[in-house]
Amino acid sequence: MGKILVTGGCGYIGSHTIVDLVENGYEVISVDNNSRSNAGVLDGIAQITGKKIKNYKVDLCNFDDTFAIFQENRDIKGIIHFAAYKSVNESVEDPLLYFENNLTSLINLLKCVQEFETPYFVFSSSCTVYGNPDEIPVTETTLPKPAESPYGYTKQMSEQIINEFSKSSGTQSILLRYFNPAGAHPTTIIGEMPIGKPQNLVPAITQTAIGRIPKMYIHGNDYPTRDGSCIRDYIHVCDVAHAHTLGIKYLEDERNTGLCEVFNLGSGNGVTVLEAIQAFEKVSGVKLNYEIGPRRPGDVIAIYANNDLAKKVLGWNPQFSLEDMMSTAWKWEKKIKQDEEMLTRQSPNLN
């Protein structure tokens, strides 16, 4: 098993994937400039796995610094590329920031892949590439519609770049289209730590329930769905993480039939925003304070996955239910608060 470079390794999905890779026998190094993540997660990874992971605090938009990582680690056999900005809302407000960061970092990384002949590349894509699909569930062959946000366009463009690069270079690539990762590691040692106001539903729910956010807003209840709220496909972060390990193994075992293959990572179930809230209230026993607000720019109406291909080809089998996602996310939220209260008690003069 070769050395795997995980970009964005201190992030939410990146950190859980590092744990899964290490538990499956891989040597892992990380690159994360911590502009939108917390380096403290590395301690959590070490606590779970017993392995200390080296992280390069490098901005992948800086080519020379990125190149230096490969010079120092000439035995990198595979890359799992997570590092990117991911807020739909922010991308609508500042599209150039998203195009510059998400595409420049990818291109710099692929230049290094080409120079050092790194054989395997797994890309963190998104169901946003499908836009507002004509039919659901979507399969990997569903024709993408125009993206609903600049963030979505960066994922569409990135997929095109990787596809063309793989054809020209012979690099074997996998595009993993996530739906909505949620939950935390069952140990509650690592989990989702959004910076500022959470853009994803589950941390918004748990932060409202714990009192960090006074009230949560549902973005529209007039969509053509069964209860008027948007439909999404929620998948536990540990299930998503394991799919990356399976993806690397799939390429190592030379089971791929094409240079660039695509897999959906979703539960296969469409859940409305209101149903997700009900699931949380059921497992937590907490009544959520929420209000219906206006629609949010960039949101698709409804999308969920057909995940048959990932199950059949990668041997991927999601283990966690929606209730598991809500339960682990809630335990993680309570742990964060407990840690903060302990820190405040130890440092009473802390501002």
mmCIF file of C-alpha atoms in Angstrom:
data_model
loop_
_atom_site.group_PDB
_atom_site.id
_atom_site.type_symbol
_atom_site.label_atom_id
_atom_site.label_comp_id
_atom_site.label_asym_id
_atom_site.label_seq_id
_atom_site.Cartn_x
_atom_site.Cartn_y
_atom_site.Cartn_z
ATOM 1 C CA MET A 1 0.000 0.000 0.000
ATOM 2 C CA GLY A 2 1.461 3.343 -1.057
ATOM 3 C CA LYS A 3 1.511 6.737 0.601
ATOM 4 C CA ILE A 4 -1.691 8.756 0.160
ATOM 5 C CA LEU A 5 -1.772 12.554 0.120
ATOM 6 C CA VAL A 6 -5.050 13.954 1.452
ATOM 7 C CA THR A 7 -5.649 17.621 0.611
ATOM 8 C CA GLY A 8 -7.895 19.432 3.078
ATOM 9 C CA GLY A 9 -7.007 16.756 5.624
ATOM 10 C CA CYS A 10 -8.014 18.932 8.586
ATOM 11 C CA GLY A 11 -11.476 19.488 7.135
ATOM 12 C CA TYR A 12 -14.675 17.645 7.939
ATOM 13 C CA ILE A 13 -14.639 14.848 5.343
ATOM 14 C CA GLY A 14 -10.851 14.898 4.953
ATOM 15 C CA SER A 15 -10.228 14.149 8.640
ATOM 16 C CA HIS A 16 -12.710 11.265 8.707
ATOM 17 C CA THR A 17 -11.155 9.864 5.519
ATOM 18 C CA ILE A 18 -7.662 9.984 7.024
ATOM 19 C CA VAL A 19 -8.966 7.917 9.954
ATOM 20 C CA ASP A 20 -10.490 5.381 7.561
ATOM 21 C CA LEU A 21 -7.331 5.172 5.431
ATOM 22 C CA VAL A 22 -5.084 4.636 8.465
ATOM 23 C CA GLU A 23 -7.447 1.994 9.852
ATOM 24 C CA ASN A 24 -7.148 0.197 6.512
ATOM 25 C CA GLY A 25 -3.358 0.169 6.555
ATOM 26 C CA TYR A 26 -2.447 3.230 4.483
ATOM 27 C CA GLU A 27 0.327 5.707 5.216
ATOM 28 C CA VAL A 28 -1.151 9.198 4.986
ATOM 29 C CA ILE A 29 0.136 12.762 4.782
ATOM 30 C CA SER A 30 -2.078 15.845 4.735
ATOM 31 C CA VAL A 31 -1.949 19.304 3.214
ATOM 32 C CA ASP A 32 -4.233 21.967 4.683
ATOM 33 C CA ASN A 33 -3.526 25.676 5.111
ATOM 34 C CA ASN A 34 -6.172 25.791 7.896
ATOM 35 C CA SER A 35 -7.824 28.868 6.373
ATOM 36 C CA ARG A 36 -11.173 27.138 6.914
ATOM 37 C CA SER A 37 -10.275 24.293 9.219
ATOM 38 C CA ASN A 38 -8.788 23.676 12.638
ATOM 39 C CA ALA A 39 -5.340 22.068 12.960
ATOM 40 C CA GLY A 40 -6.469 20.648 16.323
ATOM 41 C CA VAL A 41 -8.341 17.906 14.451
ATOM 42 C CA LEU A 42 -4.968 16.222 13.879
ATOM 43 C CA ASP A 43 -4.843 15.492 17.623
ATOM 44 C CA GLY A 44 -8.264 13.873 17.331
ATOM 45 C CA ILE A 45 -7.087 11.721 14.408
ATOM 46 C CA ALA A 46 -4.058 10.636 16.450
ATOM 47 C CA GLN A 47 -6.292 9.825 19.422
ATOM 48 C CA ILE A 48 -8.532 7.580 17.304
ATOM 49 C CA THR A 49 -5.844 5.880 15.186
ATOM 50 C CA GLY A 50 -2.732 6.020 17.355
ATOM 51 C CA LYS A 51 -0.910 7.588 14.396
ATOM 52 C CA LYS A 52 0.363 11.166 14.178
ATOM 53 C CA ILE A 53 -0.324 12.575 10.717
ATOM 54 C CA LYS A 54 2.075 15.061 9.163
ATOM 55 C CA ASN A 55 0.281 18.122 7.778
ATOM 56 C CA TYR A 56 1.831 20.614 5.372
ATOM 57 C CA LYS A 57 0.367 24.058 6.051
ATOM 58 C CA VAL A 58 0.403 25.011 2.375
ATOM 59 C CA ASP A 59 -1.967 26.924 0.111
ATOM 60 C CA LEU A 60 -2.409 24.774 -2.992
ATOM 61 C CA CYS A 61 -2.900 27.957 -5.022
ATOM 62 C CA ASN A 62 0.839 28.501 -4.499
ATOM 63 C CA PHE A 63 2.457 26.203 -7.059
ATOM 64 C CA ASP A 64 6.017 26.292 -5.687
ATOM 65 C CA ASP A 65 4.903 25.337 -2.174
ATOM 66 C CA THR A 66 2.703 22.564 -3.576
ATOM 67 C CA PHE A 67 5.546 21.272 -5.760
ATOM 68 C CA ALA A 68 7.843 21.141 -2.712
ATOM 69 C CA ILE A 69 5.511 18.631 -1.000
ATOM 70 C CA PHE A 70 5.951 16.229 -3.913
ATOM 71 C CA GLN A 71 9.699 16.777 -3.983
ATOM 72 C CA GLU A 72 9.859 15.768 -0.336
ATOM 73 C CA ASN A 73 7.463 12.810 -0.788
ATOM 74 C CA ARG A 74 8.387 11.139 -4.060
ATOM 75 C CA ASP A 75 6.629 7.950 -2.958
ATOM 76 C CA ILE A 76 3.094 9.405 -3.093
ATOM 77 C CA LYS A 77 0.988 6.794 -4.890
ATOM 78 C CA GLY A 78 -2.425 8.385 -4.613
ATOM 79 C CA ILE A 79 -4.101 11.717 -3.955
ATOM 80 C CA ILE A 80 -7.514 12.351 -2.479
ATOM 81 C CA HIS A 81 -8.381 15.965 -3.233
ATOM 82 C CA PHE A 82 -10.848 17.602 -0.838
ATOM 83 C CA ALA A 83 -9.362 21.093 -0.444
ATOM 84 C CA ALA A 84 -11.854 23.641 -1.814
ATOM 85 C CA TYR A 85 -14.282 26.323 -0.723
ATOM 86 C CA LYS A 86 -17.745 24.811 -0.446
ATOM 87 C CA SER A 87 -20.414 27.353 0.529
ATOM 88 C CA VAL A 88 -23.125 27.702 -2.128
ATOM 89 C CA ASN A 89 -24.267 30.997 -0.625
ATOM 90 C CA GLU A 90 -20.786 32.512 -0.450
ATOM 91 C CA SER A 91 -20.064 31.437 -4.032
ATOM 92 C CA VAL A 92 -23.142 33.350 -5.226
ATOM 93 C CA GLU A 93 -21.910 36.450 -3.400
ATOM 94 C CA ASP A 94 -18.248 36.128 -4.470
ATOM 95 C CA PRO A 95 -17.923 33.912 -7.561
ATOM 96 C CA LEU A 96 -14.366 34.976 -8.450
ATOM 97 C CA LEU A 97 -13.110 33.792 -5.064
ATOM 98 C CA TYR A 98 -14.519 30.334 -5.824
ATOM 99 C CA PHE A 99 -13.285 30.094 -9.415
ATOM 100 C CA GLU A 100 -9.793 31.231 -8.429
ATOM 101 C CA ASN A 101 -9.392 29.045 -5.336
ATOM 102 C CA ASN A 102 -11.098 25.836 -6.431
ATOM 103 C CA LEU A 103 -9.708 25.703 -9.972
ATOM 104 C CA THR A 104 -6.188 27.063 -9.388
ATOM 105 C CA SER A 105 -5.577 24.621 -6.534
ATOM 106 C CA LEU A 106 -6.738 21.691 -8.694
ATOM 107 C CA ILE A 107 -4.601 22.697 -11.679
ATOM 108 C CA ASN A 108 -1.505 23.136 -9.502
ATOM 109 C CA LEU A 109 -2.067 19.711 -7.997
ATOM 110 C CA LEU A 110 -2.492 18.067 -11.410
ATOM 111 C CA LYS A 111 0.724 19.700 -12.662
ATOM 112 C CA CYS A 112 2.494 17.933 -9.794
ATOM 113 C CA VAL A 113 0.689 14.666 -10.575
ATOM 114 C CA GLN A 114 1.998 14.947 -14.131
ATOM 115 C CA GLU A 115 5.549 15.873 -13.111
ATOM 116 C CA PHE A 116 5.895 13.121 -10.495
ATOM 117 C CA GLU A 117 3.752 10.556 -12.373
ATOM 118 C CA THR A 118 1.402 9.966 -9.439
ATOM 119 C CA PRO A 119 -0.814 7.085 -10.621
ATOM 120 C CA TYR A 120 -4.076 7.524 -8.681
ATOM 121 C CA PHE A 121 -6.315 10.563 -8.179
ATOM 122 C CA VAL A 122 -9.629 10.642 -6.303
ATOM 123 C CA PHE A 123 -11.645 13.859 -6.481
ATOM 124 C CA SER A 124 -14.166 15.211 -4.018
ATOM 125 C CA SER A 125 -17.036 16.197 -6.305
ATOM 126 C CA SER A 126 -20.642 16.965 -5.521
ATOM 127 C CA CYS A 127 -24.230 16.302 -6.526
ATOM 128 C CA THR A 128 -24.359 20.022 -7.398
ATOM 129 C CA VAL A 129 -22.947 18.990 -10.805
ATOM 130 C CA TYR A 130 -26.424 17.681 -11.689
ATOM 131 C CA GLY A 131 -28.071 21.112 -11.261
ATOM 132 C CA ASN A 132 -31.870 20.822 -11.094
ATOM 133 C CA PRO A 133 -32.262 17.341 -12.639
ATOM 134 C CA ASP A 134 -35.281 16.391 -14.747
ATOM 135 C CA GLU A 135 -35.578 13.011 -13.026
ATOM 136 C CA ILE A 136 -34.623 11.673 -9.605
ATOM 137 C CA PRO A 137 -32.952 9.631 -8.296
ATOM 138 C CA VAL A 138 -29.958 10.680 -10.384
ATOM 139 C CA THR A 139 -27.539 8.110 -11.752
ATOM 140 C CA GLU A 140 -23.956 8.689 -12.858
ATOM 141 C CA THR A 141 -25.202 8.923 -16.451
ATOM 142 C CA THR A 142 -27.831 11.591 -15.673
ATOM 143 C CA LEU A 143 -27.101 14.508 -17.976
ATOM 144 C CA PRO A 144 -25.880 17.463 -15.872
ATOM 145 C CA LYS A 145 -28.024 20.588 -16.090
ATOM 146 C CA PRO A 146 -26.625 24.111 -15.626
ATOM 147 C CA ALA A 147 -25.260 24.482 -12.100
ATOM 148 C CA GLU A 148 -27.322 26.536 -9.660
ATOM 149 C CA SER A 149 -24.282 28.293 -8.159
ATOM 150 C CA PRO A 150 -20.664 29.235 -8.921
ATOM 151 C CA TYR A 151 -19.655 26.532 -6.424
ATOM 152 C CA GLY A 152 -21.539 23.995 -8.556
ATOM 153 C CA TYR A 153 -19.822 25.304 -11.683
ATOM 154 C CA THR A 154 -16.387 24.838 -10.070
ATOM 155 C CA LYS A 155 -17.246 21.166 -9.506
ATOM 156 C CA GLN A 156 -18.487 20.749 -13.091
ATOM 157 C CA MET A 157 -15.343 22.423 -14.447
ATOM 158 C CA SER A 158 -13.072 20.427 -12.141
ATOM 159 C CA GLU A 159 -14.599 17.176 -13.381
ATOM 160 C CA GLN A 160 -13.991 18.240 -16.993
ATOM 161 C CA ILE A 161 -10.387 19.221 -16.211
ATOM 162 C CA ILE A 162 -9.678 15.867 -14.497
ATOM 163 C CA ASN A 163 -11.344 13.919 -17.297
ATOM 164 C CA GLU A 164 -9.264 15.593 -20.017
ATOM 165 C CA PHE A 165 -6.088 15.410 -17.908
ATOM 166 C CA SER A 166 -6.574 11.672 -17.293
ATOM 167 C CA LYS A 167 -6.923 11.041 -21.026
ATOM 168 C CA SER A 168 -3.723 12.919 -21.819
ATOM 169 C CA SER A 169 -1.587 11.714 -18.894
ATOM 170 C CA GLY A 170 -2.841 8.204 -18.214
ATOM 171 C CA THR A 171 -3.550 9.093 -14.579
ATOM 172 C CA GLN A 172 -6.323 6.872 -13.227
ATOM 173 C CA SER A 173 -9.009 8.988 -11.603
ATOM 174 C CA ILE A 174 -12.265 8.640 -9.726
ATOM 175 C CA LEU A 175 -14.854 11.400 -9.287
ATOM 176 C CA LEU A 176 -16.950 10.880 -6.153
ATOM 177 C CA ARG A 177 -20.154 12.907 -6.227
ATOM 178 C CA TYR A 178 -21.253 13.392 -2.620
ATOM 179 C CA PHE A 179 -24.761 14.213 -1.665
ATOM 180 C CA ASN A 180 -25.043 15.628 1.887
ATOM 181 C CA PRO A 181 -22.484 14.263 4.368
ATOM 182 C CA ALA A 182 -23.642 14.560 7.973
ATOM 183 C CA GLY A 183 -22.935 13.250 11.462
ATOM 184 C CA ALA A 184 -19.676 12.735 13.359
ATOM 185 C CA HIS A 185 -17.258 9.925 14.119
ATOM 186 C CA PRO A 186 -18.924 7.471 16.550
ATOM 187 C CA THR A 187 -16.191 8.201 19.122
ATOM 188 C CA THR A 188 -17.248 11.910 19.003
ATOM 189 C CA ILE A 189 -13.534 12.756 18.962
ATOM 190 C CA ILE A 190 -13.845 14.435 15.543
ATOM 191 C CA GLY A 191 -16.830 15.947 13.748
ATOM 192 C CA GLU A 192 -18.016 18.917 11.715
ATOM 193 C CA MET A 193 -16.675 22.312 12.841
ATOM 194 C CA PRO A 194 -18.135 25.011 10.582
ATOM 195 C CA ILE A 195 -16.435 28.391 10.770
ATOM 196 C CA GLY A 196 -18.983 31.147 11.323
ATOM 197 C CA LYS A 197 -22.648 30.528 10.554
ATOM 198 C CA PRO A 198 -23.149 26.938 9.332
ATOM 199 C CA GLN A 199 -24.240 26.592 5.706
ATOM 200 C CA ASN A 200 -25.206 22.930 5.979
ATOM 201 C CA LEU A 201 -28.466 21.757 7.504
ATOM 202 C CA VAL A 202 -27.327 19.344 10.219
ATOM 203 C CA PRO A 203 -24.848 21.653 12.017
ATOM 204 C CA ALA A 204 -27.454 24.421 11.763
ATOM 205 C CA ILE A 205 -29.921 22.091 13.492
ATOM 206 C CA THR A 206 -27.516 21.057 16.278
ATOM 207 C CA GLN A 207 -26.258 24.607 16.882
ATOM 208 C CA THR A 208 -29.852 25.809 17.199
ATOM 209 C CA ALA A 209 -30.714 22.967 19.563
ATOM 210 C CA ILE A 210 -27.717 23.714 21.826
ATOM 211 C CA GLY A 211 -28.527 27.460 21.869
ATOM 212 C CA ARG A 212 -25.548 28.658 19.832
ATOM 213 C CA ILE A 213 -27.984 29.918 17.197
ATOM 214 C CA PRO A 214 -31.183 31.462 18.626
ATOM 215 C CA LYS A 215 -33.422 30.432 15.745
ATOM 216 C CA MET A 216 -33.050 28.398 12.568
ATOM 217 C CA TYR A 217 -34.610 29.399 9.259
ATOM 218 C CA ILE A 218 -35.987 26.978 6.685
ATOM 219 C CA HIS A 219 -35.223 28.417 3.254
ATOM 220 C CA GLY A 220 -38.628 28.136 1.613
ATOM 221 C CA ASN A 221 -41.681 25.910 2.108
ATOM 222 C CA ASP A 222 -43.291 26.491 -1.282
ATOM 223 C CA TYR A 223 -41.236 24.063 -3.374
ATOM 224 C CA PRO A 224 -43.083 21.356 -5.357
ATOM 225 C CA THR A 225 -42.229 18.630 -2.804
ATOM 226 C CA ARG A 226 -44.309 16.593 -0.354
ATOM 227 C CA ASP A 227 -44.082 19.201 2.438
ATOM 228 C CA GLY A 228 -42.854 22.245 0.494
ATOM 229 C CA SER A 229 -39.239 22.093 1.733
ATOM 230 C CA CYS A 230 -36.222 21.051 -0.357
ATOM 231 C CA ILE A 231 -35.359 17.363 -0.677
ATOM 232 C CA ARG A 232 -31.803 16.176 -0.088
ATOM 233 C CA ASP A 233 -29.931 12.911 0.362
ATOM 234 C CA TYR A 234 -28.053 12.688 3.689
ATOM 235 C CA ILE A 235 -25.169 10.248 4.068
ATOM 236 C CA HIS A 236 -23.029 9.659 7.163
ATOM 237 C CA VAL A 237 -19.548 11.165 6.928
ATOM 238 C CA CYS A 238 -17.929 7.843 7.915
ATOM 239 C CA ASP A 239 -19.688 6.104 5.021
ATOM 240 C CA VAL A 240 -18.440 8.832 2.677
ATOM 241 C CA ALA A 241 -14.929 8.498 4.105
ATOM 242 C CA HIS A 242 -14.841 4.738 3.588
ATOM 243 C CA ALA A 243 -15.804 5.145 -0.072
ATOM 244 C CA HIS A 244 -12.506 6.994 -0.639
ATOM 245 C CA THR A 245 -10.509 4.125 0.803
ATOM 246 C CA LEU A 246 -12.460 1.735 -1.423
ATOM 247 C CA GLY A 247 -11.807 4.043 -4.388
ATOM 248 C CA ILE A 248 -8.035 4.009 -3.860
ATOM 249 C CA LYS A 249 -8.081 0.225 -3.390
ATOM 250 C CA TYR A 250 -10.174 -0.171 -6.552
ATOM 251 C CA LEU A 251 -7.542 1.706 -8.589
ATOM 252 C CA GLU A 252 -4.639 -0.143 -6.923
ATOM 253 C CA ASP A 253 -6.252 -3.477 -7.748
ATOM 254 C CA GLU A 254 -6.605 -2.360 -11.401
ATOM 255 C CA ARG A 255 -10.326 -3.097 -11.395
ATOM 256 C CA ASN A 256 -11.193 0.137 -13.190
ATOM 257 C CA THR A 257 -12.268 -0.132 -16.819
ATOM 258 C CA GLY A 258 -11.757 3.548 -17.694
ATOM 259 C CA LEU A 259 -9.204 6.233 -16.912
ATOM 260 C CA CYS A 260 -11.798 8.445 -15.201
ATOM 261 C CA GLU A 261 -14.814 6.890 -13.501
ATOM 262 C CA VAL A 262 -17.718 8.467 -11.609
ATOM 263 C CA PHE A 263 -19.637 7.267 -8.542
ATOM 264 C CA ASN A 264 -22.547 8.736 -6.585
ATOM 265 C CA LEU A 265 -22.180 8.701 -2.801
ATOM 266 C CA GLY A 266 -25.623 9.021 -1.306
ATOM 267 C CA SER A 267 -28.006 6.965 0.802
ATOM 268 C CA GLY A 268 -30.469 6.621 -2.069
ATOM 269 C CA ASN A 269 -33.233 8.222 0.023
ATOM 270 C CA GLY A 270 -34.706 11.661 -0.463
ATOM 271 C CA VAL A 271 -35.398 13.462 2.820
ATOM 272 C CA THR A 272 -37.083 16.863 3.103
ATOM 273 C CA VAL A 273 -35.628 19.547 5.358
ATOM 274 C CA LEU A 274 -38.662 19.260 7.642
ATOM 275 C CA GLU A 275 -38.314 15.458 7.814
ATOM 276 C CA ALA A 276 -34.635 15.873 8.761
ATOM 277 C CA ILE A 277 -35.671 18.196 11.596
ATOM 278 C CA GLN A 278 -38.264 15.653 12.778
ATOM 279 C CA ALA A 279 -35.590 12.917 12.789
ATOM 280 C CA PHE A 280 -33.354 15.116 14.930
ATOM 281 C CA GLU A 281 -36.157 15.944 17.368
ATOM 282 C CA LYS A 282 -36.917 12.225 17.703
ATOM 283 C CA VAL A 283 -33.356 11.113 18.572
ATOM 284 C CA SER A 284 -32.477 14.141 20.725
ATOM 285 C CA GLY A 285 -35.750 14.788 22.521
ATOM 286 C CA VAL A 286 -35.201 18.509 21.813
ATOM 287 C CA LYS A 287 -37.879 20.657 20.169
ATOM 288 C CA LEU A 288 -36.162 22.827 17.579
ATOM 289 C CA ASN A 289 -36.821 26.569 17.348
ATOM 290 C CA TYR A 290 -37.230 27.262 13.634
ATOM 291 C CA GLU A 291 -39.081 29.574 11.292
ATOM 292 C CA ILE A 292 -39.908 29.446 7.597
ATOM 293 C CA GLY A 293 -37.964 32.035 5.609
ATOM 294 C CA PRO A 294 -37.617 32.914 1.915
ATOM 295 C CA ARG A 295 -35.927 30.684 -0.637
ATOM 296 C CA ARG A 296 -32.126 30.859 -0.804
ATOM 297 C CA PRO A 297 -30.328 31.594 -4.103
ATOM 298 C CA GLY A 298 -28.469 28.597 -5.514
ATOM 299 C CA ASP A 299 -30.605 25.869 -3.885
ATOM 300 C CA VAL A 300 -31.893 23.047 -6.086
ATOM 301 C CA ILE A 301 -35.434 21.831 -5.419
ATOM 302 C CA ALA A 302 -34.859 18.122 -4.956
ATOM 303 C CA ILE A 303 -32.022 15.675 -5.481
ATOM 304 C CA TYR A 304 -31.083 12.244 -4.220
ATOM 305 C CA ALA A 305 -28.868 9.463 -5.463
ATOM 306 C CA ASN A 306 -29.117 6.166 -7.155
ATOM 307 C CA ASN A 307 -26.101 4.541 -5.451
ATOM 308 C CA ASP A 308 -26.251 1.126 -7.156
ATOM 309 C CA LEU A 309 -23.004 1.632 -9.081
ATOM 310 C CA ALA A 310 -20.878 2.421 -5.998
ATOM 311 C CA LYS A 311 -22.382 -0.587 -4.221
ATOM 312 C CA LYS A 312 -21.809 -2.975 -7.108
ATOM 313 C CA VAL A 313 -18.421 -1.776 -8.387
ATOM 314 C CA LEU A 314 -16.663 -0.380 -5.295
ATOM 315 C CA GLY A 315 -18.328 -2.776 -2.861
ATOM 316 C CA TRP A 316 -19.571 0.223 -0.881
ATOM 317 C CA ASN A 317 -22.323 -0.432 1.632
ATOM 318 C CA PRO A 318 -23.486 2.516 3.786
ATOM 319 C CA GLN A 319 -23.721 1.473 7.438
ATOM 320 C CA PHE A 320 -25.362 4.474 9.130
ATOM 321 C CA SER A 321 -29.010 5.603 9.136
ATOM 322 C CA LEU A 322 -30.439 9.137 9.203
ATOM 323 C CA GLU A 323 -31.048 8.663 12.941
ATOM 324 C CA ASP A 324 -27.361 7.678 13.370
ATOM 325 C CA MET A 325 -26.318 10.870 11.578
ATOM 326 C CA MET A 326 -28.486 13.011 13.829
ATOM 327 C CA SER A 327 -27.468 11.144 16.977
ATOM 328 C CA THR A 328 -23.692 11.381 16.357
ATOM 329 C CA ALA A 329 -23.988 15.029 15.248
ATOM 330 C CA TRP A 330 -25.889 15.864 18.460
ATOM 331 C CA LYS A 331 -23.366 14.034 20.676
ATOM 332 C CA TRP A 332 -20.572 15.922 18.900
ATOM 333 C CA GLU A 333 -22.324 19.279 19.407
ATOM 334 C CA LYS A 334 -22.755 18.562 23.126
ATOM 335 C CA LYS A 335 -19.094 17.553 23.392
ATOM 336 C CA ILE A 336 -17.984 20.854 21.820
ATOM 337 C CA LYS A 337 -20.050 22.763 24.381
ATOM 338 C CA GLN A 338 -18.716 20.646 27.235
ATOM 339 C CA ASP A 339 -15.118 21.283 26.080
ATOM 340 C CA GLU A 340 -15.782 25.032 25.836
ATOM 341 C CA GLU A 341 -17.283 25.114 29.347
ATOM 342 C CA MET A 342 -14.296 23.188 30.725
ATOM 343 C CA LEU A 343 -11.883 25.612 29.034
ATOM 344 C CA THR A 344 -13.789 28.589 30.462
ATOM 345 C CA ARG A 345 -13.683 27.110 33.992
ATOM 346 C CA GLN A 346 -9.937 26.524 33.677
ATOM 347 C CA SER A 347 -9.361 30.053 32.329
ATOM 348 C CA PRO A 348 -11.914 32.328 34.050
ATOM 349 C CA ASN A 349 -10.331 35.464 32.587
ATOM 350 C CA LEU A 350 -10.564 34.149 29.035
ATOM 351 C CA ASN A 351 -12.320 36.657 26.762
#
